[in-house]
Amino acid sequence: TQLLEQSPQFLSIQEGENLTVYCNSSSVFSSLQWYRQEPGEGPVLLVTVVTGGEVKKLKRLTFQFGDARKDSSLHITAAQPGDTGLYLCAGATMGAAGNKLTFGGGTRVLVKP
Amino acid sequence: DAGVTQSPTHLIKTRGQQVTLRCSPKSGHDTVSWYQQALGQGPQFIFQYYEEEERQRGNFPDRFSGHQFPNYSSELNVNALLLGDSALYLCASSSTPSLYEQYFGPGTRLTVT
């Protein structure tokens, strides 16, 4: 069974501070995705990383895929209240018959003004 | 351009009953995946449909079944409902089975009493 562990489970910070969320697994994934989910809504895709060692930046968000494609991190610089939400990482595995996505348990981020 | 839509929004059922949830994919998408998200947890992959066939399945019992129609819309059926089936059921669509870029619907909140 492939598992993705996210840490921390909960993070509360002040506006303007930086934060990092980690996503770790013992399994190799063909790609890793980060989502943000707000209450009452479905997850919204933020980024997909594919290559080991890859770094992607999306405004104040920086995503990194580990060299071995087993772990990833999300770093937010100068967090704003609008960054509040549940952050989910998900690893994709390709099978002969189809593909599936394994999600981590999520990190709930609260940015206080 | 409508995104992924799901119906109904909320549903209350009794143990032992059967339920059908519906999903219409984003325009241009032909692959639909279903997920179960228990309160406070990340989504768990149920199965994926492509070309009207189930292509990949997660660790869910046969009580969970699905269907995809020629217009790419999909249904999720759950028989013999258990209290533990209470969750948010999410549908996601993509333009290929690779899951590289998925768009999620808002989900159906199922409560089993």
PDB file of C-alpha atoms in Angstrom:
ATOM      1  CA  THR A   1       0.000   0.000   0.000  1.00  0.00           C
ATOM      2  CA  GLN A   2       1.369   3.387  -0.969  1.00  0.00           C
ATOM      3  CA  LEU A   3       1.141   6.041   1.688  1.00  0.00           C
ATOM      4  CA  LEU A   4       1.796   9.753   1.608  1.00  0.00           C
ATOM      5  CA  GLU A   5       2.420  11.414   4.943  1.00  0.00           C
ATOM      6  CA  GLN A   6       2.016  15.144   5.307  1.00  0.00           C
ATOM      7  CA  SER A   7       3.455  17.257   8.077  1.00  0.00           C
ATOM      8  CA  PRO A   8       2.517  19.176  10.006  1.00  0.00           C
ATOM      9  CA  GLN A   9      -1.172  18.308  10.247  1.00  0.00           C
ATOM     10  CA  PHE A  10      -2.034  21.829  11.350  1.00  0.00           C
ATOM     11  CA  LEU A  11      -0.210  25.144  11.043  1.00  0.00           C
ATOM     12  CA  SER A  12      -1.281  28.506  12.447  1.00  0.00           C
ATOM     13  CA  ILE A  13       0.806  31.555  11.571  1.00  0.00           C
ATOM     14  CA  GLN A  14       0.563  35.337  11.410  1.00  0.00           C
ATOM     15  CA  GLU A  15       0.186  37.212   8.150  1.00  0.00           C
ATOM     16  CA  GLY A  16       3.594  37.893   6.621  1.00  0.00           C
ATOM     17  CA  GLU A  17       5.313  34.810   8.031  1.00  0.00           C
ATOM     18  CA  ASN A  18       6.690  31.973   5.911  1.00  0.00           C
ATOM     19  CA  LEU A  19       5.604  28.350   6.115  1.00  0.00           C
ATOM     20  CA  THR A  20       6.637  24.970   4.708  1.00  0.00           C
ATOM     21  CA  VAL A  21       4.513  21.858   4.307  1.00  0.00           C
ATOM     22  CA  TYR A  22       6.123  18.470   3.749  1.00  0.00           C
ATOM     23  CA  CYS A  23       4.896  15.399   1.906  1.00  0.00           C
ATOM     24  CA  ASN A  24       6.824  12.131   2.310  1.00  0.00           C
ATOM     25  CA  SER A  25       6.506   8.586   1.061  1.00  0.00           C
ATOM     26  CA  SER A  26       8.533   5.397   0.780  1.00  0.00           C
ATOM     27  CA  SER A  27       7.113   4.917  -2.731  1.00  0.00           C
ATOM     28  CA  VAL A  28       8.174   6.460  -6.025  1.00  0.00           C
ATOM     29  CA  PHE A  29       5.512   8.398  -7.917  1.00  0.00           C
ATOM     30  CA  SER A  30       5.435   9.306 -11.594  1.00  0.00           C
ATOM     31  CA  SER A  31       4.262  12.794 -10.635  1.00  0.00           C
ATOM     32  CA  LEU A  32       3.204  14.654  -7.551  1.00  0.00           C
ATOM     33  CA  GLN A  33       0.432  17.201  -7.312  1.00  0.00           C
ATOM     34  CA  TRP A  34      -0.453  19.853  -4.757  1.00  0.00           C
ATOM     35  CA  TYR A  35      -4.024  20.977  -4.161  1.00  0.00           C
ATOM     36  CA  ARG A  36      -5.745  23.495  -1.939  1.00  0.00           C
ATOM     37  CA  GLN A  37      -9.226  22.783  -0.643  1.00  0.00           C
ATOM     38  CA  GLU A  38     -11.588  25.216   1.040  1.00  0.00           C
ATOM     39  CA  PRO A  39     -14.611  24.215   3.133  1.00  0.00           C
ATOM     40  CA  GLY A  40     -17.538  22.984   1.051  1.00  0.00           C
ATOM     41  CA  GLU A  41     -15.502  22.817  -2.143  1.00  0.00           C
ATOM     42  CA  GLY A  42     -13.481  20.299  -4.064  1.00  0.00           C
ATOM     43  CA  PRO A  43      -9.664  20.465  -4.169  1.00  0.00           C
ATOM     44  CA  VAL A  44      -8.152  22.918  -6.651  1.00  0.00           C
ATOM     45  CA  LEU A  45      -4.929  21.905  -8.407  1.00  0.00           C
ATOM     46  CA  LEU A  46      -2.020  24.248  -7.673  1.00  0.00           C
ATOM     47  CA  VAL A  47       0.850  22.503  -9.445  1.00  0.00           C
ATOM     48  CA  THR A  48       2.104  19.199 -10.832  1.00  0.00           C
ATOM     49  CA  VAL A  49       5.791  18.256 -10.534  1.00  0.00           C
ATOM     50  CA  VAL A  50       7.150  15.444 -12.637  1.00  0.00           C
ATOM     51  CA  THR A  51      10.960  15.434 -12.675  1.00  0.00           C
ATOM     52  CA  GLY A  52      13.084  14.536  -9.655  1.00  0.00           C
ATOM     53  CA  GLY A  53      14.656  17.689  -8.223  1.00  0.00           C
ATOM     54  CA  GLU A  54      12.171  19.901 -10.025  1.00  0.00           C
ATOM     55  CA  VAL A  55      11.309  23.273  -8.498  1.00  0.00           C
ATOM     56  CA  LYS A  56       8.246  25.247  -9.564  1.00  0.00           C
ATOM     57  CA  LYS A  57       7.220  28.703  -8.443  1.00  0.00           C
ATOM     58  CA  LEU A  58       3.701  30.087  -8.459  1.00  0.00           C
ATOM     59  CA  LYS A  59       3.840  33.677  -7.178  1.00  0.00           C
ATOM     60  CA  ARG A  60       4.592  33.298  -3.436  1.00  0.00           C
ATOM     61  CA  LEU A  61       4.385  29.487  -3.536  1.00  0.00           C
ATOM     62  CA  THR A  62       7.435  27.318  -4.237  1.00  0.00           C
ATOM     63  CA  PHE A  63       7.074  23.583  -4.864  1.00  0.00           C
ATOM     64  CA  GLN A  64       9.921  21.091  -4.878  1.00  0.00           C
ATOM     65  CA  PHE A  65       9.994  17.428  -5.902  1.00  0.00           C
ATOM     66  CA  GLY A  66      12.645  15.279  -4.253  1.00  0.00           C
ATOM     67  CA  ASP A  67      15.470  13.834  -6.349  1.00  0.00           C
ATOM     68  CA  ALA A  68      14.148  10.309  -5.797  1.00  0.00           C
ATOM     69  CA  ARG A  69      10.545  11.359  -6.573  1.00  0.00           C
ATOM     70  CA  LYS A  70       9.350  10.161  -3.166  1.00  0.00           C
ATOM     71  CA  ASP A  71       8.876  13.458  -1.353  1.00  0.00           C
ATOM     72  CA  SER A  72       7.884  17.033  -1.945  1.00  0.00           C
ATOM     73  CA  SER A  73       7.557  20.339  -0.157  1.00  0.00           C
ATOM     74  CA  LEU A  74       5.438  23.446  -0.480  1.00  0.00           C
ATOM     75  CA  HIS A  75       6.845  26.742   0.779  1.00  0.00           C
ATOM     76  CA  ILE A  76       4.739  29.878   1.080  1.00  0.00           C
ATOM     77  CA  THR A  77       6.517  33.214   1.457  1.00  0.00           C
ATOM     78  CA  ALA A  78       4.842  36.118   3.265  1.00  0.00           C
ATOM     79  CA  ALA A  79       1.607  34.231   3.853  1.00  0.00           C
ATOM     80  CA  GLN A  80      -1.689  36.078   3.531  1.00  0.00           C
ATOM     81  CA  PRO A  81      -5.121  35.280   5.035  1.00  0.00           C
ATOM     82  CA  GLY A  82      -6.228  34.193   1.560  1.00  0.00           C
ATOM     83  CA  ASP A  83      -3.728  31.324   1.784  1.00  0.00           C
ATOM     84  CA  THR A  84      -5.833  29.733   4.522  1.00  0.00           C
ATOM     85  CA  GLY A  85      -7.078  26.286   3.562  1.00  0.00           C
ATOM     86  CA  LEU A  86      -6.383  22.569   3.496  1.00  0.00           C
ATOM     87  CA  TYR A  87      -3.276  21.750   1.469  1.00  0.00           C
ATOM     88  CA  LEU A  88      -3.153  18.259  -0.023  1.00  0.00           C
ATOM     89  CA  CYS A  89      -0.365  16.461  -1.815  1.00  0.00           C
ATOM     90  CA  ALA A  90      -1.153  13.553  -4.125  1.00  0.00           C
ATOM     91  CA  GLY A  91       1.102  11.082  -5.906  1.00  0.00           C
ATOM     92  CA  ALA A  92       0.200   9.565  -9.250  1.00  0.00           C
ATOM     93  CA  THR A  93       1.030   5.987 -10.167  1.00  0.00           C
ATOM     94  CA  MET A  94       0.605   4.604 -13.655  1.00  0.00           C
ATOM     95  CA  GLY A  95      -0.723   1.068 -14.083  1.00  0.00           C
ATOM     96  CA  ALA A  96      -1.145  -1.085 -17.135  1.00  0.00           C
ATOM     97  CA  ALA A  97      -4.917  -0.760 -16.889  1.00  0.00           C
ATOM     98  CA  GLY A  98      -5.115   2.763 -15.587  1.00  0.00           C
ATOM     99  CA  ASN A  99      -3.765   5.322 -13.189  1.00  0.00           C
ATOM    100  CA  LYS A 100      -4.601   6.342  -9.672  1.00  0.00           C
ATOM    101  CA  LEU A 101      -3.885   9.179  -7.304  1.00  0.00           C
ATOM    102  CA  THR A 102      -2.905   8.650  -3.663  1.00  0.00           C
ATOM    103  CA  PHE A 103      -3.569  11.621  -1.384  1.00  0.00           C
ATOM    104  CA  GLY A 104      -1.872  12.581   1.834  1.00  0.00           C
ATOM    105  CA  GLY A 105      -3.913  13.364   4.921  1.00  0.00           C
ATOM    106  CA  GLY A 106      -3.643  17.104   4.365  1.00  0.00           C
ATOM    107  CA  THR A 107      -2.190  20.084   6.221  1.00  0.00           C
ATOM    108  CA  ARG A 108      -4.656  22.625   7.523  1.00  0.00           C
ATOM    109  CA  VAL A 109      -3.147  26.124   7.295  1.00  0.00           C
ATOM    110  CA  LEU A 110      -4.571  29.127   9.131  1.00  0.00           C
ATOM    111  CA  VAL A 111      -3.101  32.553   8.386  1.00  0.00           C
ATOM    112  CA  LYS A 112      -4.246  35.129  10.914  1.00  0.00           C
ATOM    113  CA  PRO A 113      -4.385  38.803   9.924  1.00  0.00           C
TER     114      PRO A 113
ATOM    115  CA  ASP B   1     -17.521  26.889 -19.669  1.00  0.00           C
ATOM    116  CA  ALA B   2     -19.030  24.804 -16.879  1.00  0.00           C
ATOM    117  CA  GLY B   3     -16.599  22.974 -14.677  1.00  0.00           C
ATOM    118  CA  VAL B   4     -17.244  19.612 -13.068  1.00  0.00           C
ATOM    119  CA  THR B   5     -20.744  19.385 -11.668  1.00  0.00           C
ATOM    120  CA  GLN B   6     -22.106  16.882  -9.157  1.00  0.00           C
ATOM    121  CA  SER B   7     -25.573  16.065  -7.904  1.00  0.00           C
ATOM    122  CA  PRO B   8     -27.069  16.022  -5.435  1.00  0.00           C
ATOM    123  CA  THR B   9     -25.232  18.413  -3.131  1.00  0.00           C
ATOM    124  CA  HIS B  10     -26.340  16.678   0.044  1.00  0.00           C
ATOM    125  CA  LEU B  11     -27.976  13.337   0.726  1.00  0.00           C
ATOM    126  CA  ILE B  12     -29.185  11.541   3.839  1.00  0.00           C
ATOM    127  CA  LYS B  13     -29.719   7.777   3.694  1.00  0.00           C
ATOM    128  CA  THR B  14     -30.393   4.967   6.146  1.00  0.00           C
ATOM    129  CA  ARG B  15     -28.124   1.966   6.736  1.00  0.00           C
ATOM    130  CA  GLY B  16     -28.752  -0.788   4.211  1.00  0.00           C
ATOM    131  CA  GLN B  17     -30.105   1.527   1.532  1.00  0.00           C
ATOM    132  CA  GLN B  18     -28.574   2.156  -1.856  1.00  0.00           C
ATOM    133  CA  VAL B  19     -27.440   5.496  -3.297  1.00  0.00           C
ATOM    134  CA  THR B  20     -26.519   6.867  -6.717  1.00  0.00           C
ATOM    135  CA  LEU B  21     -24.361   9.953  -7.153  1.00  0.00           C
ATOM    136  CA  ARG B  22     -23.901  11.738 -10.455  1.00  0.00           C
ATOM    137  CA  CYS B  23     -21.077  13.652 -12.117  1.00  0.00           C
ATOM    138  CA  SER B  24     -20.753  15.654 -15.312  1.00  0.00           C
ATOM    139  CA  PRO B  25     -17.134  16.258 -16.375  1.00  0.00           C
ATOM    140  CA  LYS B  26     -15.633  19.516 -17.521  1.00  0.00           C
ATOM    141  CA  SER B  27     -16.195  20.202 -21.201  1.00  0.00           C
ATOM    142  CA  GLY B  28     -13.623  18.388 -23.323  1.00  0.00           C
ATOM    143  CA  HIS B  29     -12.738  15.844 -20.636  1.00  0.00           C
ATOM    144  CA  ASP B  30     -13.305  12.136 -21.150  1.00  0.00           C
ATOM    145  CA  THR B  31     -11.913  10.596 -17.945  1.00  0.00           C
ATOM    146  CA  VAL B  32     -13.712  10.585 -14.611  1.00  0.00           C
ATOM    147  CA  SER B  33     -12.323   9.531 -11.236  1.00  0.00           C
ATOM    148  CA  TRP B  34     -14.234   9.177  -7.969  1.00  0.00           C
ATOM    149  CA  TYR B  35     -12.887   9.799  -4.471  1.00  0.00           C
ATOM    150  CA  GLN B  36     -14.200   9.428  -0.935  1.00  0.00           C
ATOM    151  CA  GLN B  37     -13.142  12.039   1.608  1.00  0.00           C
ATOM    152  CA  ALA B  38     -13.934  11.345   5.246  1.00  0.00           C
ATOM    153  CA  LEU B  39     -14.091  14.296   7.612  1.00  0.00           C
ATOM    154  CA  GLY B  40     -10.634  15.637   8.414  1.00  0.00           C
ATOM    155  CA  GLN B  41      -8.843  13.331   5.969  1.00  0.00           C
ATOM    156  CA  GLY B  42      -7.488  13.453   2.443  1.00  0.00           C
ATOM    157  CA  PRO B  43      -9.501  11.990  -0.440  1.00  0.00           C
ATOM    158  CA  GLN B  44      -9.213   8.252  -1.142  1.00  0.00           C
ATOM    159  CA  PHE B  45      -9.311   6.990  -4.721  1.00  0.00           C
ATOM    160  CA  ILE B  46     -12.313   4.767  -5.463  1.00  0.00           C
ATOM    161  CA  PHE B  47     -12.016   4.149  -9.216  1.00  0.00           C
ATOM    162  CA  GLN B  48     -11.424   5.721 -12.613  1.00  0.00           C
ATOM    163  CA  TYR B  49     -13.570   5.479 -15.741  1.00  0.00           C
ATOM    164  CA  TYR B  50     -12.342   5.968 -19.286  1.00  0.00           C
ATOM    165  CA  GLU B  51     -14.032   4.915 -22.526  1.00  0.00           C
ATOM    166  CA  GLU B  52     -17.003   3.684 -20.450  1.00  0.00           C
ATOM    167  CA  GLU B  53     -14.872   1.128 -18.603  1.00  0.00           C
ATOM    168  CA  GLU B  54     -13.462   0.951 -15.094  1.00  0.00           C
ATOM    169  CA  ARG B  55      -9.706   1.282 -15.617  1.00  0.00           C
ATOM    170  CA  GLN B  56      -8.270   1.368 -12.122  1.00  0.00           C
ATOM    171  CA  ARG B  57      -9.696   0.724  -8.672  1.00  0.00           C
ATOM    172  CA  GLY B  58      -8.661   1.614  -5.144  1.00  0.00           C
ATOM    173  CA  ASN B  59      -9.215  -0.466  -2.010  1.00  0.00           C
ATOM    174  CA  PHE B  60     -12.988  -0.308  -1.922  1.00  0.00           C
ATOM    175  CA  PRO B  61     -15.417  -3.261  -1.676  1.00  0.00           C
ATOM    176  CA  ASP B  62     -17.677  -4.370  -4.492  1.00  0.00           C
ATOM    177  CA  ARG B  63     -20.543  -2.457  -2.852  1.00  0.00           C
ATOM    178  CA  PHE B  64     -19.036   0.510  -4.676  1.00  0.00           C
ATOM    179  CA  SER B  65     -19.703   0.385  -8.391  1.00  0.00           C
ATOM    180  CA  GLY B  66     -19.869   2.889 -11.195  1.00  0.00           C
ATOM    181  CA  HIS B  67     -20.761   3.612 -14.727  1.00  0.00           C
ATOM    182  CA  GLN B  68     -19.691   5.990 -17.463  1.00  0.00           C
ATOM    183  CA  PHE B  69     -22.053   7.036 -20.222  1.00  0.00           C
ATOM    184  CA  PRO B  70     -21.248   7.836 -23.878  1.00  0.00           C
ATOM    185  CA  ASN B  71     -21.385  11.568 -23.064  1.00  0.00           C
ATOM    186  CA  TYR B  72     -18.601  10.942 -20.472  1.00  0.00           C
ATOM    187  CA  SER B  73     -20.822  11.635 -17.456  1.00  0.00           C
ATOM    188  CA  SER B  74     -20.578   9.130 -14.656  1.00  0.00           C
ATOM    189  CA  GLU B  75     -22.468   7.606 -11.762  1.00  0.00           C
ATOM    190  CA  LEU B  76     -21.230   6.167  -8.477  1.00  0.00           C
ATOM    191  CA  ASN B  77     -23.458   3.553  -6.835  1.00  0.00           C
ATOM    192  CA  VAL B  78     -23.084   2.351  -3.286  1.00  0.00           C
ATOM    193  CA  ASN B  79     -25.155  -0.622  -2.071  1.00  0.00           C
ATOM    194  CA  ALA B  80     -25.933  -1.798   1.462  1.00  0.00           C
ATOM    195  CA  LEU B  81     -24.852   1.505   2.997  1.00  0.00           C
ATOM    196  CA  LEU B  82     -22.889   1.467   6.239  1.00  0.00           C
ATOM    197  CA  LEU B  83     -22.461   4.272   8.769  1.00  0.00           C
ATOM    198  CA  GLY B  84     -18.806   4.407   7.722  1.00  0.00           C
ATOM    199  CA  ASP B  85     -19.814   5.367   4.182  1.00  0.00           C
ATOM    200  CA  SER B  86     -20.695   8.845   5.444  1.00  0.00           C
ATOM    201  CA  ALA B  87     -18.286  11.173   3.638  1.00  0.00           C
ATOM    202  CA  LEU B  88     -17.831  13.765   0.927  1.00  0.00           C
ATOM    203  CA  TYR B  89     -17.780  12.035  -2.458  1.00  0.00           C
ATOM    204  CA  LEU B  90     -15.712  13.888  -5.015  1.00  0.00           C
ATOM    205  CA  CYS B  91     -15.678  13.499  -8.756  1.00  0.00           C
ATOM    206  CA  ALA B  92     -12.730  14.673 -10.819  1.00  0.00           C
ATOM    207  CA  SER B  93     -12.346  14.856 -14.575  1.00  0.00           C
ATOM    208  CA  SER B  94      -9.318  15.037 -16.840  1.00  0.00           C
ATOM    209  CA  SER B  95      -8.614  15.031 -20.555  1.00  0.00           C
ATOM    210  CA  THR B  96      -6.566  11.844 -20.315  1.00  0.00           C
ATOM    211  CA  PRO B  97      -6.290   8.916 -17.886  1.00  0.00           C
ATOM    212  CA  SER B  98      -2.820  10.106 -16.912  1.00  0.00           C
ATOM    213  CA  LEU B  99      -4.293  12.237 -14.088  1.00  0.00           C
ATOM    214  CA  TYR B 100      -1.719  14.905 -14.942  1.00  0.00           C
ATOM    215  CA  GLU B 101      -4.308  17.650 -14.544  1.00  0.00           C
ATOM    216  CA  GLN B 102      -7.577  16.935 -12.780  1.00  0.00           C
ATOM    217  CA  TYR B 103     -10.458  19.235 -12.038  1.00  0.00           C
ATOM    218  CA  PHE B 104     -12.640  18.422  -9.056  1.00  0.00           C
ATOM    219  CA  GLY B 105     -16.314  19.027  -8.549  1.00  0.00           C
ATOM    220  CA  PRO B 106     -17.709  20.444  -5.291  1.00  0.00           C
ATOM    221  CA  GLY B 107     -18.669  16.987  -4.052  1.00  0.00           C
ATOM    222  CA  THR B 108     -21.762  15.287  -2.674  1.00  0.00           C
ATOM    223  CA  ARG B 109     -22.045  15.112   1.119  1.00  0.00           C
ATOM    224  CA  LEU B 110     -23.531  11.718   2.029  1.00  0.00           C
ATOM    225  CA  THR B 111     -24.762  11.091   5.558  1.00  0.00           C
ATOM    226  CA  VAL B 112     -25.781   7.567   6.547  1.00  0.00           C
ATOM    227  CA  THR B 113     -27.909   7.269   9.689  1.00  0.00           C
TER     228      THR B 113
END
